[in-house]
Coordinates of C-alpha atoms and ligand atoms in Angstrom, one line a residue:
X28 CA 50.4 26.8 -28.3
X29 CA 50.5 30.2 -29.8
X30 CA 50.4 32.8 -27.1
X31 CA 49.3 36.4 -26.9
X32 CA 50.0 38.5 -23.8
X33 CA 47.5 41.2 -22.9
X34 CA 48.8 44.1 -20.8
X35 CA 47.9 47.7 -20.1
X36 CA 50.7 49.1 -17.9
X37 CA 54.3 48.7 -16.9
X38 CA 54.6 45.1 -18.1
X39 CA 57.0 43.6 -15.6
X40 CA 55.2 40.3 -15.9
X41 CA 55.3 40.6 -19.6
X42 CA 59.1 41.0 -19.3
X43 CA 59.4 37.9 -17.1
X44 CA 57.3 35.9 -19.6
X45 CA 59.4 37.1 -22.6
X46 CA 62.6 36.0 -20.8
X47 CA 61.1 32.6 -20.1
X48 CA 59.9 32.1 -23.7
X49 CA 63.4 33.2 -24.9
X50 CA 64.9 30.5 -22.7
X51 CA 62.5 27.9 -24.1
X52 CA 61.1 27.3 -20.6
X53 CA 57.6 27.6 -21.9
X54 CA 56.6 25.0 -24.5
X55 CA 54.7 27.5 -26.7
X56 CA 55.4 30.4 -29.0
X57 CA 55.0 34.0 -27.9
X58 CA 53.3 35.5 -30.9
X59 CA 52.6 39.1 -29.7
X60 CA 51.6 41.6 -27.1
X61 CA 48.2 43.1 -27.2
X62 CA 47.9 46.5 -25.5
X63 CA 44.9 48.7 -25.1
X64 CA 46.9 51.8 -23.9
X65 CA 48.9 53.8 -26.4
X66 CA 51.3 55.1 -23.8
X67 CA 51.9 52.0 -21.7
X68 CA 55.5 51.2 -20.8
X69 CA 54.9 47.6 -21.8
X70 CA 55.1 48.7 -25.5
X71 CA 58.7 49.9 -25.0
X72 CA 59.5 46.5 -23.4
X73 CA 58.0 44.8 -26.5
X74 CA 60.0 47.0 -28.9
X75 CA 63.2 46.3 -27.0
X76 CA 62.6 42.5 -26.8
X77 CA 61.5 42.5 -30.5
X78 CA 58.1 41.0 -29.7
X79 CA 55.4 42.0 -32.2
X80 CA 52.8 44.2 -30.6
X81 CA 49.3 45.3 -31.4
X82 CA 48.0 48.5 -29.8
X83 CA 44.3 49.2 -30.0
X84 CA 42.7 51.6 -27.6
X85 CA 38.9 51.4 -27.4
X86 CA 37.2 54.3 -29.1
X87 CA 34.6 56.1 -27.0
X88 CA 32.1 55.7 -29.8
X89 CA 32.7 51.9 -30.0
X90 CA 30.7 49.3 -28.1
X91 CA 32.5 46.7 -26.0
X92 CA 31.2 44.1 -28.4
X93 CA 32.6 45.8 -31.5
X94 CA 35.9 46.5 -29.8
X95 CA 36.3 42.8 -28.8
X96 CA 35.3 41.7 -32.3
X97 CA 38.1 43.8 -33.6
X98 CA 40.5 42.1 -31.1
X99 CA 39.2 38.6 -32.0
X100 CA 39.7 39.3 -35.7
X101 CA 43.4 40.1 -35.0
X102 CA 43.8 37.1 -32.7
X103 CA 42.3 34.7 -35.3
X104 CA 44.6 36.1 -38.0
X105 CA 47.5 35.5 -35.7
X106 CA 46.2 32.0 -34.9
X107 CA 46.4 32.6 -31.1
X108 CA 45.5 29.6 -28.9
X109 CA 46.1 31.0 -25.5
X110 CA 45.8 34.5 -23.9
X111 CA 47.8 35.4 -20.8
X112 CA 46.7 38.6 -19.1
X113 CA 49.5 40.4 -17.4
X114 CA 48.1 43.6 -15.9
X115 CA 45.4 44.0 -18.5
X116 CA 43.0 46.5 -17.0
X117 CA 39.9 45.9 -19.1
X118 CA 37.2 43.4 -18.0
X119 CA 36.8 40.9 -20.7
X120 CA 33.4 40.6 -22.3
X121 CA 31.3 37.8 -23.7
X122 CA 32.9 38.0 -27.2
X123 CA 36.4 37.2 -26.1
X124 CA 35.4 34.8 -23.3
X125 CA 33.3 32.7 -25.8
X126 CA 36.0 32.8 -28.4
X127 CA 38.6 31.5 -25.9
X128 CA 36.8 29.2 -23.4
X129 CA 39.3 28.0 -20.7
X130 CA 42.1 29.6 -22.7
X131 CA 42.5 32.9 -20.9
X132 CA 44.8 33.0 -17.8
X133 CA 45.2 35.9 -15.4
X134 CA 47.5 36.7 -12.6
X135 CA 46.3 38.6 -9.5
X136 CA 48.3 39.9 -6.5
X137 CA 46.3 38.5 -3.7
X138 CA 45.0 35.2 -2.4
X139 CA 41.7 35.1 -4.2
X140 CA 38.8 35.2 -3.4
X141 CA 40.3 37.8 -1.0
X142 CA 41.0 41.3 -2.3
X143 CA 39.6 41.2 -5.8
X144 CA 39.9 44.0 -8.3
X145 CA 42.4 46.9 -8.4
X146 CA 44.6 48.0 -5.4
X147 CA 44.5 44.6 -3.9
X148 CA 47.9 44.9 -2.4
X149 CA 47.0 48.1 -0.6
X150 CA 43.6 46.6 0.5
X151 CA 45.4 43.7 2.0
X152 CA 48.0 46.0 3.6
X153 CA 45.3 48.0 5.3
X154 CA 43.5 45.0 6.5
X155 CA 44.1 42.8 9.6
X156 CA 45.1 39.8 7.5
X157 CA 48.6 38.4 7.9
X158 CA 49.0 36.3 4.8
X159 CA 48.7 37.3 1.2
X160 CA 50.2 36.1 -2.0
X161 CA 49.4 35.6 -5.7
X162 CA 46.7 33.8 -7.6
X163 CA 46.8 32.5 -11.2
X164 CA 43.4 31.6 -12.5
X165 CA 41.3 31.0 -15.6
X166 CA 39.2 34.0 -16.6
X167 CA 35.5 33.9 -16.5
X168 CA 32.9 36.6 -16.7
X169 CA 33.3 37.8 -13.1
X170 CA 36.1 40.0 -11.9
X171 CA 38.9 37.8 -10.5
X172 CA 36.5 34.9 -10.0
X173 CA 37.5 32.2 -12.4
X174 CA 38.8 28.7 -11.5
X175 CA 42.1 28.9 -9.6
X176 CA 45.1 27.1 -11.1
X177 CA 47.8 28.1 -8.6
X178 CA 48.3 30.1 -5.5
X179 CA 51.4 31.0 -3.5
X180 CA 51.3 32.5 0.0
X181 CA 53.6 34.9 1.7
X182 CA 53.4 36.3 5.2
X183 CA 53.6 40.0 5.7
X184 CA 56.6 40.8 7.9
X185 CA 56.4 42.9 11.1
X186 CA 56.9 46.5 10.2
X187 CA 57.2 45.7 6.4
X188 CA 56.5 48.7 4.2
X189 CA 53.8 48.6 1.5
X190 CA 56.6 49.1 -1.0
X191 CA 58.6 46.2 0.2
X192 CA 55.6 43.9 0.3
X193 CA 54.6 45.0 -3.2
X194 CA 58.1 44.2 -4.4
X195 CA 58.0 40.7 -2.8
X196 CA 54.6 40.0 -4.4
X197 CA 55.9 41.1 -7.9
X198 CA 58.9 38.9 -7.4
X199 CA 56.6 35.9 -6.7
X200 CA 54.6 36.8 -9.8
X201 CA 57.7 36.9 -12.0
X202 CA 59.0 33.6 -10.7
X203 CA 55.7 31.7 -10.9
X204 CA 53.7 33.0 -13.8
X205 CA 56.1 31.6 -16.4
X206 CA 56.2 28.2 -14.6
X207 CA 52.4 28.0 -14.3
X208 CA 51.8 28.9 -18.0
X209 CA 54.4 26.3 -19.0
X210 CA 52.6 23.6 -17.0
X211 CA 49.2 24.7 -18.3
X212 CA 50.4 24.4 -21.9
X213 CA 52.0 21.0 -21.2
X214 CA 48.7 19.7 -19.7
X215 CA 46.4 21.2 -22.3
X216 CA 48.1 20.6 -25.6
X217 CA 45.9 18.5 -27.9
X218 CA 47.6 15.2 -28.5
Ligands
GRF323 C1 50.4 42.6 -11.4 O1 50.5 42.8 -10.0 C2 49.3 41.6 -11.8 O2 49.2 40.6 -10.8 C3 48.1 42.5 -11.9 O3 48.6 43.7 -12.5 C4 49.9 43.9 -12.1 C5 50.7 44.1 -13.4 O4 52.0 44.5 -13.2 N1 47.1 41.8 -12.6 P1 53.0 44.6 -14.4 O5 52.4 45.5 -15.5 O6 53.2 43.2 -15.0 O7 54.3 45.2 -13.9

């Protein structure tokens, strides 16, 4: 499968995936990064890792449909089969979802359906829950609602700081996202 990673921010998950692709742990080809933010640090990571990247911010005058059509045009040119979201901050619309049914994966730093949306680690931290973790799921039209592929739990330690917990969650993401994508590709390649 030919894979595109979509990201908008720091790109630590992008980095983990690149390393895994480079070690041939994922049975697919990383074709490119797609980024919607011109100043995102993930672009620097792509440059350093020599991963082709495509940066396309949405114009204010553009509708979501037109913006997504532009992205799809690029994805088709690049013959992308699978999209992996890694901190991509835009909600995907009908165009992309219909162009890639069951072929868009996302990672989220909570045990969905708990703490959807942004700031989920902080939301958990300020709640009375003791267990959190990560979720890897297929993307549908809701926000963090698609079918769950994988979850991993951790228990928040006594007196653990938000920073330490955040770091532990990111470590889990970096360890499991490549493995789960590898398994997904193995199970979904047309024979
Ligand atoms: C991760 O926590 C991921 O679960 C969420 O956005 C964050 C992205 O972090 N969807 P990074 O840009 O990969 O460092």
